[in-house]
Amino acid sequence: EVIMVDSKTEYSLNSPPEDGITAVKFAPNSNQFLLASSWDCNVSLYDITNNNLRLKYAHSDPVLDCCFQDAVHSFSGGLDCTLKMFDFNTQTGN
C-alpha cells in the first residue's frame, strides 16, 4: 500500500548547491526540511515549505553523505576524512 502525503514530487530549490549533490535526506517525521550534501564541500538545510536555505555548514573537502540524527542534529562525512555532527539550534559542529 502506497500512501501519498503530499502530491508534489519535484522541488526546485532557491540557493541550490554549487556543485553535484551527493545525498538528500528529509527530516525525520517531516517533509518540511531537506538536508543536502554536495561536492561543493557544504551541507545545506532547506525549508521546503518556504523554499529557502535555512543554514549551511562546510567541510574542507567534498561531502559524500549526510543524515539527520533527530530534528535538530545532523551527521555528515566526506573526502576530508571527518565525520561532523552539527547542531541546528546552536549552529555549531563537532
Short mmCIF file of C-alpha atoms in Angstrom, two decimals, residues 17-80:
data_model
loop_
_atom_site.label_atom_id
_atom_site.label_comp_id
_atom_site.label_asym_id
_atom_site.label_seq_id
_atom_site.Cartn_x
_atom_site.Cartn_y
_atom_site.Cartn_z
CA PRO A 17 24.48 23.68 -4.05
CA GLU A 18 27.11 24.98 -6.47
CA ASP A 19 28.31 21.50 -7.49
CA GLY A 20 26.93 17.97 -7.71
CA ILE A 21 24.61 16.82 -4.92
CA THR A 22 25.80 13.61 -3.27
CA ALA A 23 22.90 12.92 -0.87
CA VAL A 24 19.49 14.28 0.12
CA LYS A 25 17.53 13.35 3.22
CA PHE A 26 14.19 14.53 4.58
CA ALA A 27 13.94 15.26 8.30
CA PRO A 28 12.52 12.51 10.47
CA ASN A 29 8.73 12.71 10.78
CA SER A 30 8.56 15.75 8.49
CA ASN A 31 8.79 16.58 4.82
CA GLN A 32 9.38 20.28 5.53
CA PHE A 33 13.17 20.10 5.95
CA LEU A 34 15.66 18.68 3.47
CA LEU A 35 19.36 18.09 4.10
CA ALA A 36 21.70 18.01 1.08
CA SER A 37 25.42 17.26 0.87
CA SER A 38 27.49 18.24 -2.13
CA TRP A 39 30.81 18.23 -3.96
CA ASP A 40 30.95 21.98 -3.16
CA CYS A 41 32.14 20.95 0.37
CA ASN A 42 28.88 22.05 2.06
CA VAL A 43 25.88 20.55 3.80
CA SER A 44 22.73 22.64 3.33
CA LEU A 45 19.49 22.59 5.30
CA TYR A 46 16.46 23.70 3.28
CA ASP A 47 12.96 24.63 4.38
CA ILE A 48 10.95 23.11 1.51
CA THR A 49 7.67 24.70 2.59
CA ASN A 50 9.07 28.25 2.35
CA ASN A 51 11.68 27.35 -0.30
CA ASN A 52 14.64 28.88 1.47
CA LEU A 53 18.09 27.89 2.66
CA ARG A 54 17.96 27.75 6.47
CA LEU A 55 21.67 27.19 7.06
CA LYS A 56 24.82 25.76 5.58
CA TYR A 57 28.00 24.35 7.10
CA ALA A 58 31.27 23.38 5.47
CA HIS A 59 33.80 20.59 5.32
CA SER A 60 37.29 21.16 3.92
CA ASP A 61 36.67 18.71 1.04
CA PRO A 62 33.58 17.38 -0.82
CA VAL A 63 30.85 15.89 1.38
CA LEU A 64 29.71 12.43 0.29
CA ASP A 65 26.81 11.73 2.64
CA CYS A 66 24.62 13.30 5.30
CA CYS A 67 21.76 12.30 7.58
CA PHE A 68 19.57 13.59 10.37
CA GLN A 69 20.20 12.21 13.85
CA ASP A 70 16.97 13.83 15.02
CA ALA A 71 15.08 17.04 14.26
CA VAL A 72 17.94 19.34 15.35
CA HIS A 73 21.17 17.39 14.65
CA SER A 74 22.85 16.07 11.53
CA PHE A 75 25.87 13.96 10.68
CA SER A 76 27.98 14.33 7.56
CA GLY A 77 31.15 12.84 6.17
CA GLY A 78 33.29 13.18 3.12
CA LEU A 79 36.66 13.23 1.46
CA ASP A 80 38.21 15.25 4.31
#
